[in-house]
Amino acid sequence: MTGLVRRVIGFVALPVVLFGVWWVTSADSVAVYFPPLSKIMTAFKETWLGPRLREDVLPSVLRLLGGYALALLLGILLGLLIGSSRRTRSLLEPGLEFFRAIPPPVLIPGIVLLAGIDNTMKVLVILFGCIWPVLLNTVEGVRATDDVLGDTCRTYRVGGFMRLRVFVLRSASPQIVTGARQALSIAIILMVISEMFYSSGGLGNRVVRYQREFAIPEMWSGVLMLGLLGVTLSLAFWLVERRIMYWYHGLRAAERNVV
Amino acid sequence: MLDLRGLRKVYDSHGRQVEALADITFGVDAGELVCVVGPSGCGKTTLLRIIGGLIAPTAGEVRVQGTPVTGPPDGLAVVFQDYSRSLFPWMRVAENVELPLKAKGMPRGRRRELVGQALHAVGLGDAQSAWPWQLSGGMQQRVAIARAVAFQPRVLLMDEPFAAVDAQTRAELEDLIRSVWQILGVTLLFVTHDIDEAVYLGQRVIVLSASPTVVAEDLVIDLPQTRDQLSTRADPRFLELRGRVYSRIQQAKRVRAGERTSV
């Protein structure tokens, strides 16, 4: 229990200190663009804890989760498919690297032409940005499965879908998780960017609009809101990861002890 | 039960042809315990992988119960040398043992029963819910043995299973193998580089030459069926057989070295 308390304290200590420093140093600020933190906090409460939460934050988050979930699903499925065969891999990898090299925001004008400016466009932009780390890491993970475990599967007639589920997917899971973690931060960035174009709502759009309207405390409060959202999402990711990758952390710790 | 005829295996590595096995012919009767021993690098693992249907020979044929081997044959289990890589680290001990039974489509109740019996037989009855990486090397190899036992194979292949465990654990595991073999009535082919181990365990010892490999000698081990780490190993007959195998291997090495210098 004390271990947990210590970890929580360790986790929040720096943010609390920075917040305090910001609060004190900005307390009597008269600069228009850097208002006192107290003002920003008031704006935060009034802006984001009211109807905006449902009208802007919630739709943003749902689009983010939708695009992210689709990217995970498609990335892992295609990754298993491509990674399982050497020929498909060597055939597709150059193409995949090309697509990955395209910065997703540059596709927004094109996607708008095809899918309009609504939710579909934003989800597609997030999907397009997030799928690459998941896909390429899955391919890499599938490629690197252990030979002895593969022989074990063959000897004991573990084949077909069962082999994919209990062997390939699980041995690739450390790489898949790494890809998924990268994809999550990309998802947040793209959620914001996709809303800055042509959009009528959402967190990213609000921040841009407050800036244009010179509602500076509100603008900064939007930035705070995004930061909080990011932290919440990575915390959730960490909790899930710790659960499904328990074996991996245990294995790594055991290997370290031997060496 | 097992019939190996004229097995040859040539590896093609970067344009260089390496003949691992030259000509291997021997048979193993049902229920027999045969040890294969040979100098390191003589292709013991290659031989075992061919019998297990994991790789194809360049020439020759393996038959299990009269059926030619083209892939992993039915009712054949393998215990690999590298236990840390043959157990699934994301499955608990019981799940590892259960997996082949699941793949067979065996009903849950029967699976549980066999898993329990097999783990009990190898002395790990209370480690069912442990993770493999929490166990010592010897215990991990016991889990791999339990997995093979639960599978109820007719033929069991073991590839230097005790090469990486300490001497004491090794002696315990050797006795475990003898008792498992007697209880199951399985046909057991045990590959090792350890001469003492081969003579102690086997009813027959097949001595391989250095690579390119042929059968140098097929030796019947006429020691009493009940074997004991202390008395068997002190038995004059044991020492005699051990000396015979040893000199045979040395001879095979010398022939090989002689060939090399003469070229």
Short mmCIF file of C-alpha atoms in Angstrom, two decimals:
data_model
loop_
_atom_site.label_atom_id
_atom_site.label_comp_id
_atom_site.label_asym_id
_atom_site.label_seq_id
_atom_site.Cartn_x
_atom_site.Cartn_y
_atom_site.Cartn_z
CA MET A 1 0.00 0.00 0.00
CA THR A 2 2.76 2.46 0.92
CA GLY A 3 4.44 1.50 -2.36
CA LEU A 4 1.34 2.53 -4.28
CA VAL A 5 1.04 5.80 -2.31
CA ARG A 6 4.68 6.58 -3.03
CA ARG A 7 4.17 5.91 -6.73
CA VAL A 8 1.10 8.15 -6.87
CA ILE A 9 3.03 10.92 -5.11
CA GLY A 10 5.94 10.43 -7.50
CA PHE A 11 3.54 10.66 -10.41
CA VAL A 12 1.84 13.93 -9.38
CA ALA A 13 4.76 15.70 -7.65
CA LEU A 14 6.25 17.46 -10.69
CA PRO A 15 2.90 18.54 -12.21
CA VAL A 16 1.85 19.99 -8.83
CA VAL A 17 5.11 21.93 -8.50
CA LEU A 18 4.91 23.30 -12.06
CA PHE A 19 1.28 24.23 -11.56
CA GLY A 20 2.21 26.06 -8.34
CA VAL A 21 5.08 27.93 -10.01
CA TRP A 22 2.82 28.91 -12.88
CA TRP A 23 0.11 30.04 -10.46
CA VAL A 24 2.47 32.23 -8.38
CA THR A 25 4.47 33.76 -11.24
CA SER A 26 1.41 34.56 -13.31
CA ALA A 27 -0.70 35.84 -10.39
CA ASP A 28 -0.26 39.56 -11.18
CA SER A 29 0.34 39.19 -14.91
CA VAL A 30 -1.18 41.93 -17.04
CA ALA A 31 0.02 40.51 -20.38
CA VAL A 32 -3.01 39.90 -22.58
CA TYR A 33 -1.68 36.65 -24.04
CA PHE A 34 -0.46 35.24 -20.73
CA PRO A 35 -3.30 35.76 -18.28
CA PRO A 36 -3.00 34.70 -14.62
CA LEU A 37 -3.56 30.98 -14.09
CA SER A 38 -6.45 31.78 -11.76
CA LYS A 39 -8.23 33.37 -14.73
CA ILE A 40 -7.51 30.36 -16.91
CA MET A 41 -8.87 28.04 -14.23
CA THR A 42 -12.07 30.06 -13.96
CA ALA A 43 -12.38 29.90 -17.74
CA PHE A 44 -11.71 26.17 -17.56
CA LYS A 45 -14.52 25.63 -15.10
CA GLU A 46 -16.98 27.79 -17.03
CA THR A 47 -16.00 26.51 -20.46
CA TRP A 48 -15.37 22.81 -20.11
CA LEU A 49 -17.39 21.65 -17.17
CA GLY A 50 -20.62 23.00 -18.69
CA PRO A 51 -22.47 21.96 -21.85
CA ARG A 52 -19.17 22.12 -23.83
CA LEU A 53 -18.22 18.83 -22.24
CA ARG A 54 -21.06 17.11 -24.04
CA GLU A 55 -21.10 19.25 -27.18
CA ASP A 56 -17.38 19.43 -27.94
CA VAL A 57 -15.26 17.19 -25.72
CA LEU A 58 -17.38 14.06 -25.92
CA PRO A 59 -17.73 14.03 -29.75
CA SER A 60 -13.96 14.64 -30.04
CA VAL A 61 -13.17 11.77 -27.72
CA LEU A 62 -15.61 9.43 -29.47
CA ARG A 63 -14.07 10.20 -32.86
CA LEU A 64 -10.63 9.64 -31.41
CA LEU A 65 -11.59 6.30 -29.87
CA GLY A 66 -13.44 5.25 -33.03
CA GLY A 67 -10.51 5.98 -35.33
CA TYR A 68 -8.05 4.46 -32.87
CA ALA A 69 -10.07 1.27 -32.43
CA LEU A 70 -10.43 0.86 -36.19
CA ALA A 71 -6.70 1.40 -36.63
CA LEU A 72 -5.93 -1.27 -34.00
CA LEU A 73 -8.33 -3.76 -35.53
CA LEU A 74 -7.26 -3.27 -39.14
CA GLY A 75 -3.58 -2.83 -38.27
CA ILE A 76 -3.41 -6.08 -36.30
CA LEU A 77 -5.46 -8.07 -38.84
CA LEU A 78 -3.45 -6.86 -41.84
CA GLY A 79 -0.23 -7.19 -39.85
CA LEU A 80 -0.95 -10.85 -39.08
CA LEU A 81 -1.76 -11.47 -42.72
CA ILE A 82 1.27 -9.67 -44.13
CA GLY A 83 3.70 -10.85 -41.47
CA SER A 84 2.80 -14.52 -41.87
CA SER A 85 4.10 -14.80 -45.42
CA ARG A 86 7.57 -13.75 -46.49
CA ARG A 87 6.44 -13.14 -50.05
CA THR A 88 3.57 -10.77 -49.21
CA ARG A 89 5.89 -9.01 -46.81
CA SER A 90 8.60 -8.28 -49.34
CA LEU A 91 5.96 -7.36 -51.92
CA LEU A 92 4.08 -4.90 -49.71
CA GLU A 93 6.69 -3.41 -47.41
CA PRO A 94 8.01 -0.69 -49.78
CA GLY A 95 4.44 0.45 -50.47
CA LEU A 96 3.62 0.50 -46.78
CA GLU A 97 6.71 2.57 -46.01
CA PHE A 98 5.60 5.05 -48.68
CA PHE A 99 2.13 5.43 -47.17
CA ARG A 100 3.56 5.73 -43.71
CA ALA A 101 5.84 8.55 -44.86
CA ILE A 102 2.85 10.69 -45.89
CA PRO A 103 1.99 13.09 -43.04
CA PRO A 104 -1.71 12.39 -42.45
CA PRO A 105 -2.82 16.06 -42.17
CA VAL A 106 -1.88 16.58 -45.80
CA LEU A 107 -4.56 14.07 -46.76
CA ILE A 108 -7.33 16.06 -45.09
CA PRO A 109 -8.20 18.07 -48.24
CA GLY A 110 -8.42 14.87 -50.23
CA ILE A 111 -10.42 12.98 -47.63
CA VAL A 112 -12.82 15.94 -47.39
CA LEU A 113 -13.55 15.59 -51.10
CA LEU A 114 -14.33 11.91 -50.67
CA ALA A 115 -15.99 11.82 -47.26
CA GLY A 116 -17.21 15.36 -46.57
CA ILE A 117 -16.34 17.30 -43.43
CA ASP A 118 -18.29 15.30 -40.87
CA ASN A 119 -17.35 12.57 -38.44
CA THR A 120 -16.37 10.15 -41.22
CA MET A 121 -13.60 12.46 -42.43
CA LYS A 122 -12.16 12.93 -38.95
CA VAL A 123 -12.29 9.24 -38.11
CA LEU A 124 -10.61 8.43 -41.44
CA VAL A 125 -7.82 10.92 -40.79
CA ILE A 126 -7.18 9.41 -37.35
CA LEU A 127 -7.35 5.90 -38.81
CA PHE A 128 -4.89 6.75 -41.56
CA GLY A 129 -2.40 8.22 -39.14
CA CYS A 130 -2.68 5.53 -36.46
CA ILE A 131 -2.69 2.39 -38.54
CA TRP A 132 0.99 2.49 -39.59
CA PRO A 133 2.75 2.03 -36.28
CA VAL A 134 0.28 -0.73 -35.37
CA LEU A 135 0.55 -2.46 -38.74
CA LEU A 136 4.33 -2.27 -39.13
CA ASN A 137 5.00 -3.32 -35.54
CA THR A 138 2.60 -6.25 -35.90
CA VAL A 139 4.39 -7.36 -39.08
CA GLU A 140 7.71 -7.13 -37.25
CA GLY A 141 6.35 -9.05 -34.25
CA VAL A 142 4.87 -11.81 -36.39
CA ARG A 143 8.11 -12.13 -38.35
CA ALA A 144 10.15 -12.59 -35.18
CA THR A 145 8.21 -15.51 -33.67
CA ASP A 146 10.42 -18.10 -32.00
CA ASP A 147 11.39 -21.18 -34.05
CA VAL A 148 11.28 -23.60 -31.14
CA LEU A 149 7.78 -22.46 -30.17
CA GLY A 150 6.80 -22.80 -33.84
CA ASP A 151 8.16 -26.36 -33.88
CA THR A 152 6.28 -27.04 -30.65
CA CYS A 153 3.04 -25.93 -32.31
CA ARG A 154 3.69 -28.13 -35.33
CA THR A 155 4.62 -31.18 -33.25
CA TYR A 156 1.50 -30.89 -31.10
CA ARG A 157 -0.75 -30.10 -34.06
CA VAL A 158 -1.66 -26.62 -32.91
CA GLY A 159 -2.69 -25.12 -36.22
CA GLY A 160 -5.02 -22.78 -38.06
CA PHE A 161 -6.90 -20.17 -36.09
CA MET A 162 -5.79 -21.61 -32.75
CA ARG A 163 -2.14 -21.19 -33.75
CA LEU A 164 -2.78 -17.55 -34.66
CA ARG A 165 -4.57 -16.87 -31.41
CA VAL A 166 -2.40 -18.69 -28.87
CA PHE A 167 0.97 -18.41 -30.60
CA VAL A 168 1.41 -15.76 -33.31
CA LEU A 169 -0.71 -13.01 -31.81
CA ARG A 170 0.67 -13.53 -28.33
CA SER A 171 4.31 -13.64 -29.34
CA ALA A 172 3.83 -10.48 -31.41
CA SER A 173 1.98 -8.74 -28.59
CA PRO A 174 4.99 -6.85 -27.12
CA GLN A 175 5.59 -5.20 -30.49
CA ILE A 176 1.87 -4.66 -31.06
CA VAL A 177 1.62 -2.87 -27.73
CA THR A 178 4.57 -0.65 -28.65
CA GLY A 179 2.84 0.26 -31.92
CA ALA A 180 -0.46 0.86 -30.15
CA ARG A 181 1.22 3.23 -27.69
CA GLN A 182 2.74 5.29 -30.51
CA ALA A 183 -0.60 5.28 -32.31
CA LEU A 184 -2.40 6.67 -29.27
CA SER A 185 -0.35 9.86 -29.19
CA ILE A 186 -0.73 10.21 -32.95
CA ALA A 187 -4.50 9.80 -32.51
CA ILE A 188 -4.70 12.76 -30.13
CA ILE A 189 -2.70 15.00 -32.46
CA LEU A 190 -4.84 14.06 -35.44
CA MET A 191 -8.06 14.46 -33.52
CA VAL A 192 -7.11 18.09 -32.89
CA ILE A 193 -5.80 18.76 -36.38
CA SER A 194 -8.76 17.19 -38.15
CA GLU A 195 -11.02 19.55 -36.20
CA MET A 196 -9.04 22.65 -37.05
CA PHE A 197 -10.01 22.35 -40.70
CA TYR A 198 -13.58 23.00 -41.88
CA SER A 199 -15.01 21.93 -38.56
CA SER A 200 -17.85 23.39 -36.60
CA GLY A 201 -17.10 21.77 -33.29
CA GLY A 202 -14.81 19.65 -31.21
CA LEU A 203 -11.90 20.46 -28.90
CA GLY A 204 -9.42 21.45 -31.60
CA ASN A 205 -11.91 23.69 -33.32
CA ARG A 206 -12.81 25.41 -30.04
CA VAL A 207 -9.19 26.24 -29.26
CA VAL A 208 -8.69 27.82 -32.69
CA ARG A 209 -11.93 29.74 -32.43
CA TYR A 210 -11.15 31.13 -28.95
CA GLN A 211 -7.82 32.36 -30.26
CA ARG A 212 -9.48 34.15 -33.18
CA GLU A 213 -12.02 35.69 -30.84
CA PHE A 214 -9.28 36.87 -28.45
CA ALA A 215 -10.79 34.75 -25.66
CA ILE A 216 -7.26 34.05 -24.43
CA PRO A 217 -7.98 32.42 -21.00
CA GLU A 218 -10.48 30.12 -22.73
CA MET A 219 -7.90 29.27 -25.39
CA TRP A 220 -5.33 28.26 -22.75
CA SER A 221 -7.95 26.33 -20.84
CA GLY A 222 -8.54 24.31 -24.01
CA VAL A 223 -4.86 23.45 -24.09
CA LEU A 224 -5.08 22.32 -20.46
CA MET A 225 -8.13 20.22 -21.34
CA LEU A 226 -6.20 18.49 -24.13
CA GLY A 227 -3.32 17.80 -21.81
CA LEU A 228 -5.65 16.26 -19.25
CA LEU A 229 -7.28 14.15 -21.95
CA GLY A 230 -3.88 12.88 -23.07
CA VAL A 231 -2.83 11.96 -19.55
CA THR A 232 -6.12 10.15 -18.91
CA LEU A 233 -5.77 8.15 -22.10
CA SER A 234 -2.20 7.09 -21.43
CA LEU A 235 -3.15 6.14 -17.88
CA ALA A 236 -5.96 3.95 -19.24
CA PHE A 237 -3.52 2.47 -21.75
CA TRP A 238 -1.04 1.70 -18.99
CA LEU A 239 -3.71 -0.04 -16.90
CA VAL A 240 -4.81 -2.25 -19.80
CA GLU A 241 -1.23 -2.95 -20.84
CA ARG A 242 -0.20 -3.96 -17.33
CA ARG A 243 -3.02 -6.49 -17.30
CA ILE A 244 -2.59 -8.16 -20.68
CA MET A 245 1.22 -7.98 -20.70
CA TYR A 246 1.70 -9.26 -17.16
CA TRP A 247 3.57 -12.31 -18.47
CA TYR A 248 5.96 -10.17 -20.50
CA HIS A 249 7.04 -7.99 -17.61
CA GLY A 250 7.44 -11.08 -15.44
CA LEU A 251 9.51 -12.83 -18.09
CA ARG A 252 11.74 -9.81 -18.59
CA ALA A 253 12.28 -9.45 -14.85
CA ALA A 254 13.13 -13.18 -14.60
CA GLU A 255 15.63 -12.88 -17.46
CA ARG A 256 17.27 -9.87 -15.83
CA ASN A 257 17.70 -11.79 -12.58
CA VAL A 258 19.46 -14.65 -14.33
CA VAL A 259 21.96 -12.35 -16.06
CA MET B 1 7.69 -48.85 -34.54
CA LEU B 2 10.36 -46.50 -35.88
CA ASP B 3 12.18 -47.31 -39.11
CA LEU B 4 14.98 -45.14 -40.46
CA ARG B 5 16.32 -46.14 -43.82
CA GLY B 6 19.24 -44.54 -45.66
CA LEU B 7 18.67 -41.08 -44.21
CA ARG B 8 20.81 -38.38 -45.74
CA LYS B 9 20.64 -34.67 -45.17
CA VAL B 10 22.60 -32.04 -47.05
CA TYR B 11 22.28 -28.41 -46.05
CA ASP B 12 22.88 -25.76 -48.62
CA SER B 13 24.26 -22.75 -46.80
CA HIS B 14 25.36 -19.79 -48.92
CA GLY B 15 26.25 -22.01 -51.85
CA ARG B 16 28.34 -24.35 -49.69
CA GLN B 17 27.00 -27.88 -49.41
CA VAL B 18 27.25 -29.34 -45.94
CA GLU B 19 26.51 -33.01 -45.53
CA ALA B 20 25.12 -33.34 -42.01
CA LEU B 21 23.89 -36.93 -42.26
CA ALA B 22 25.48 -39.35 -44.72
CA ASP B 23 23.58 -42.60 -44.31
CA ILE B 24 21.58 -43.46 -41.20
CA THR B 25 19.73 -46.76 -40.94
CA PHE B 26 18.30 -48.27 -37.76
CA GLY B 27 15.02 -49.34 -36.24
CA VAL B 28 13.36 -49.01 -32.85
CA ASP B 29 10.86 -51.59 -31.60
CA ALA B 30 7.62 -50.65 -29.89
CA GLY B 31 8.18 -49.83 -26.24
CA GLU B 32 11.94 -49.67 -26.55
CA LEU B 33 14.15 -47.00 -24.98
CA VAL B 34 16.97 -46.17 -27.36
CA CYS B 35 19.63 -43.54 -26.81
CA VAL B 36 21.44 -41.87 -29.67
CA VAL B 37 24.85 -40.54 -28.76
CA GLY B 38 27.49 -38.88 -30.88
CA PRO B 39 30.16 -36.20 -30.89
CA SER B 40 28.92 -32.62 -30.89
CA GLY B 41 28.04 -31.32 -34.33
CA CYS B 42 27.30 -34.78 -35.72
CA GLY B 43 23.73 -33.90 -36.68
CA LYS B 44 21.86 -35.41 -33.74
CA THR B 45 19.33 -32.59 -33.70
CA THR B 46 18.96 -32.78 -37.48
CA LEU B 47 18.22 -36.49 -37.18
CA LEU B 48 15.61 -35.88 -34.52
CA ARG B 49 13.94 -33.12 -36.49
CA ILE B 50 13.70 -35.41 -39.51
CA ILE B 51 12.10 -38.18 -37.43
CA GLY B 52 9.70 -35.63 -35.94
CA GLY B 53 8.63 -34.57 -39.43
CA LEU B 54 9.84 -31.00 -38.91
CA ILE B 55 12.30 -31.09 -41.79
CA ALA B 56 12.53 -33.38 -44.80
CA PRO B 57 15.58 -35.58 -45.47
CA THR B 58 17.56 -35.14 -48.71
CA ALA B 59 17.30 -38.89 -49.27
CA GLY B 60 15.97 -41.89 -47.40
CA GLU B 61 12.83 -42.48 -45.45
CA VAL B 62 11.43 -42.53 -41.92
CA ARG B 63 8.46 -44.72 -41.08
CA VAL B 64 6.46 -44.49 -37.89
CA GLN B 65 4.30 -47.58 -37.44
CA GLY B 66 4.82 -48.35 -41.09
CA THR B 67 3.60 -44.96 -42.31
CA PRO B 68 6.15 -42.77 -44.11
CA VAL B 69 6.75 -39.45 -42.34
CA THR B 70 5.91 -36.38 -44.41
CA GLY B 71 4.95 -34.00 -41.59
CA PRO B 72 4.72 -34.33 -37.80
CA PRO B 73 3.32 -37.88 -37.42
CA ASP B 74 0.28 -38.70 -35.29
CA GLY B 75 0.96 -39.78 -31.76
CA LEU B 76 4.51 -38.47 -31.70
CA ALA B 77 5.69 -35.93 -29.14
CA VAL B 78 8.98 -34.08 -28.87
CA VAL B 79 10.76 -32.66 -25.83
CA PHE B 80 13.13 -29.99 -27.08
CA GLN B 81 16.51 -29.10 -25.65
CA ASP B 82 15.73 -25.45 -25.07
CA TYR B 83 12.94 -25.63 -22.50
CA SER B 84 12.84 -21.86 -22.02
CA ARG B 85 11.83 -21.51 -25.66
CA SER B 86 9.48 -24.47 -25.91
CA LEU B 87 7.08 -23.39 -23.16
CA PHE B 88 4.73 -20.52 -23.92
CA PRO B 89 5.64 -17.73 -21.49
CA TRP B 90 2.14 -16.23 -21.69
CA MET B 91 0.49 -19.40 -20.45
CA ARG B 92 0.55 -20.78 -16.96
CA VAL B 93 2.01 -24.25 -16.39
CA ALA B 94 -1.34 -26.08 -16.59
CA GLU B 95 -2.34 -24.20 -19.75
CA ASN B 96 0.95 -25.15 -21.39
CA VAL B 97 0.34 -28.82 -20.66
CA GLU B 98 -3.30 -28.53 -21.72
CA LEU B 99 -2.73 -26.84 -25.09
CA PRO B 100 -1.98 -29.97 -27.20
CA LEU B 101 -5.05 -31.65 -25.69
CA LYS B 102 -7.18 -28.65 -26.64
CA ALA B 103 -5.78 -28.88 -30.16
CA LYS B 104 -6.87 -32.53 -30.20
CA GLY B 105 -10.42 -31.40 -29.38
CA MET B 106 -10.51 -33.34 -26.13
CA PRO B 107 -13.39 -32.47 -23.76
CA ARG B 108 -12.56 -30.19 -20.84
CA GLY B 109 -13.08 -32.70 -18.03
CA ARG B 110 -10.74 -35.27 -19.56
CA ARG B 111 -8.18 -32.54 -20.26
CA ARG B 112 -8.13 -31.43 -16.65
CA GLU B 113 -7.72 -35.00 -15.51
CA LEU B 114 -4.75 -35.71 -17.82
CA VAL B 115 -3.06 -32.40 -17.00
CA GLY B 116 -3.36 -33.11 -13.29
CA GLN B 117 -2.00 -36.65 -13.65
CA ALA B 118 0.89 -35.61 -15.89
CA LEU B 119 2.00 -32.77 -13.62
CA HIS B 120 1.71 -35.05 -10.63
CA ALA B 121 3.82 -37.68 -12.38
CA VAL B 122 6.68 -35.22 -12.88
CA GLY B 123 6.40 -33.94 -9.31
CA LEU B 124 4.83 -30.58 -10.15
CA GLY B 125 1.31 -31.26 -8.88
CA ASP B 126 1.20 -27.98 -7.00
CA ALA B 127 2.70 -25.73 -9.68
CA GLN B 128 -0.33 -25.70 -11.99
CA SER B 129 -0.96 -21.98 -11.78
CA ALA B 130 2.69 -20.87 -11.83
CA TRP B 131 4.18 -19.12 -14.85
CA PRO B 132 7.01 -21.01 -16.60
CA TRP B 133 9.46 -18.16 -16.01
CA GLN B 134 8.92 -18.44 -12.27
CA LEU B 135 10.37 -21.97 -12.33
CA SER B 136 13.96 -23.20 -12.37
CA GLY B 137 15.38 -24.74 -15.54
CA GLY B 138 14.89 -28.28 -14.29
CA MET B 139 11.29 -27.57 -13.35
CA GLN B 140 10.60 -26.00 -16.74
CA GLN B 141 11.92 -29.13 -18.43
CA ARG B 142 9.62 -31.16 -16.15
CA VAL B 143 6.69 -29.12 -17.44
CA ALA B 144 7.75 -29.88 -21.01
CA ILE B 145 7.94 -33.58 -20.10
CA ALA B 146 4.51 -33.40 -18.47
CA ARG B 147 3.13 -31.84 -21.65
CA ALA B 148 4.51 -34.75 -23.67
CA VAL B 149 3.16 -37.28 -21.13
CA ALA B 150 -0.36 -35.76 -21.11
CA PHE B 151 -0.38 -35.94 -24.90
CA GLN B 152 -0.21 -39.76 -24.56
CA PRO B 153 2.14 -40.31 -27.49
CA ARG B 154 3.16 -43.70 -28.83
CA VAL B 155 6.57 -42.33 -29.75
CA LEU B 156 8.46 -39.80 -27.66
CA LEU B 157 11.54 -38.01 -28.98
CA MET B 158 13.87 -36.15 -26.66
CA ASP B 159 16.57 -33.82 -27.93
CA GLU B 160 19.32 -33.44 -25.29
CA PRO B 161 16.65 -32.41 -22.80
CA PHE B 162 19.04 -32.16 -19.85
CA ALA B 163 21.94 -30.39 -21.55
CA ALA B 164 21.24 -27.13 -19.77
CA VAL B 165 20.46 -28.27 -16.21
CA ASP B 166 22.85 -28.87 -13.32
CA ALA B 167 24.23 -32.34 -12.51
CA GLN B 168 21.95 -33.14 -9.56
CA THR B 169 18.79 -32.08 -11.35
CA ARG B 170 20.01 -34.08 -14.28
CA ALA B 171 20.25 -37.29 -12.27
CA GLU B 172 16.72 -36.76 -10.91
CA LEU B 173 15.35 -36.11 -14.39
CA GLU B 174 17.06 -39.21 -15.77
CA ASP B 175 15.29 -41.36 -13.19
CA LEU B 176 12.06 -39.51 -13.95
CA ILE B 177 12.41 -40.38 -17.64
CA ARG B 178 12.97 -44.06 -16.82
CA SER B 179 9.83 -44.17 -14.67
CA VAL B 180 7.70 -42.21 -17.16
CA TRP B 181 8.84 -44.56 -19.91
CA GLN B 182 7.94 -47.61 -17.84
CA ILE B 183 4.52 -46.24 -16.83
CA LEU B 184 3.54 -45.06 -20.33
CA GLY B 185 4.95 -48.01 -22.24
CA VAL B 186 6.00 -45.46 -24.85
CA THR B 187 8.68 -45.90 -27.51
CA LEU B 188 11.40 -43.48 -26.52
CA LEU B 189 14.26 -42.13 -28.58
CA PHE B 190 16.61 -40.10 -26.45
CA VAL B 191 19.32 -38.00 -28.09
CA THR B 192 22.27 -36.91 -25.98
CA HIS B 193 25.97 -36.05 -26.20
CA ASP B 194 26.59 -37.48 -22.73
CA ILE B 195 27.95 -41.06 -22.90
CA ASP B 196 27.16 -41.90 -19.26
CA GLU B 197 23.63 -40.67 -19.66
CA ALA B 198 23.09 -42.73 -22.80
CA VAL B 199 24.36 -45.94 -21.19
CA TYR B 200 22.49 -45.31 -17.94
CA LEU B 201 19.14 -44.68 -19.63
CA GLY B 202 19.04 -46.88 -22.69
CA GLN B 203 18.21 -50.46 -23.54
CA ARG B 204 20.22 -49.82 -26.64
CA VAL B 205 22.73 -47.14 -27.52
CA ILE B 206 23.26 -46.03 -31.08
CA VAL B 207 26.65 -44.42 -31.55
CA LEU B 208 26.92 -41.93 -34.38
CA SER B 209 30.13 -41.01 -36.16
CA ALA B 210 31.31 -37.45 -36.70
CA SER B 211 29.76 -35.60 -39.61
CA PRO B 212 29.07 -36.70 -42.37
CA THR B 213 27.30 -39.04 -40.03
CA VAL B 214 26.72 -42.78 -40.19
CA VAL B 215 25.80 -45.28 -37.46
CA ALA B 216 29.14 -46.29 -35.93
CA GLU B 217 27.72 -48.89 -33.57
CA ASP B 218 24.41 -50.26 -32.36
CA LEU B 219 25.01 -51.53 -28.85
CA VAL B 220 22.65 -53.52 -26.61
CA ILE B 221 22.86 -52.36 -22.98
CA ASP B 222 22.49 -55.57 -20.99
CA LEU B 223 22.21 -53.92 -17.59
CA PRO B 224 19.38 -54.87 -15.18
CA GLN B 225 16.05 -53.16 -15.92
CA THR B 226 15.94 -51.48 -12.53
CA ARG B 227 18.59 -48.84 -12.57
CA ASP B 228 19.98 -46.78 -9.76
CA GLN B 229 22.23 -43.75 -9.94
CA LEU B 230 24.73 -45.22 -7.44
CA SER B 231 24.81 -48.98 -8.00
CA THR B 232 24.24 -48.96 -11.77
CA ARG B 233 26.95 -46.41 -12.37
CA ALA B 234 29.35 -48.46 -10.22
CA ASP B 235 28.47 -51.72 -11.98
CA PRO B 236 31.54 -53.14 -13.81
CA ARG B 237 29.37 -53.88 -16.83
CA PHE B 238 28.26 -50.22 -16.91
CA LEU B 239 31.89 -49.10 -16.92
CA GLU B 240 32.72 -51.59 -19.64
CA LEU B 241 29.86 -50.45 -21.89
CA ARG B 242 30.67 -46.84 -21.21
CA GLY B 243 34.30 -47.44 -22.18
CA ARG B 244 33.18 -49.15 -25.34
CA VAL B 245 30.96 -46.25 -26.41
CA TYR B 246 33.68 -43.77 -25.49
CA SER B 247 36.38 -45.49 -27.56
CA ARG B 248 33.94 -45.84 -30.46
CA ILE B 249 33.32 -42.10 -30.48
CA GLN B 250 37.03 -41.31 -30.18
CA GLN B 251 37.70 -43.64 -33.09
CA ALA B 252 35.03 -41.92 -35.18
CA LYS B 253 36.59 -38.56 -34.41
CA ARG B 254 40.09 -39.79 -35.33
CA VAL B 255 38.93 -41.16 -38.64
CA ARG B 256 37.39 -37.82 -39.38
CA ALA B 257 40.54 -35.92 -38.34
CA GLY B 258 42.69 -38.27 -40.42
CA GLU B 259 40.53 -37.56 -43.45
CA ARG B 260 40.97 -33.86 -42.93
CA THR B 261 44.77 -33.96 -42.70
CA SER B 262 45.10 -36.24 -45.70
CA VAL B 263 43.12 -33.83 -47.92
#
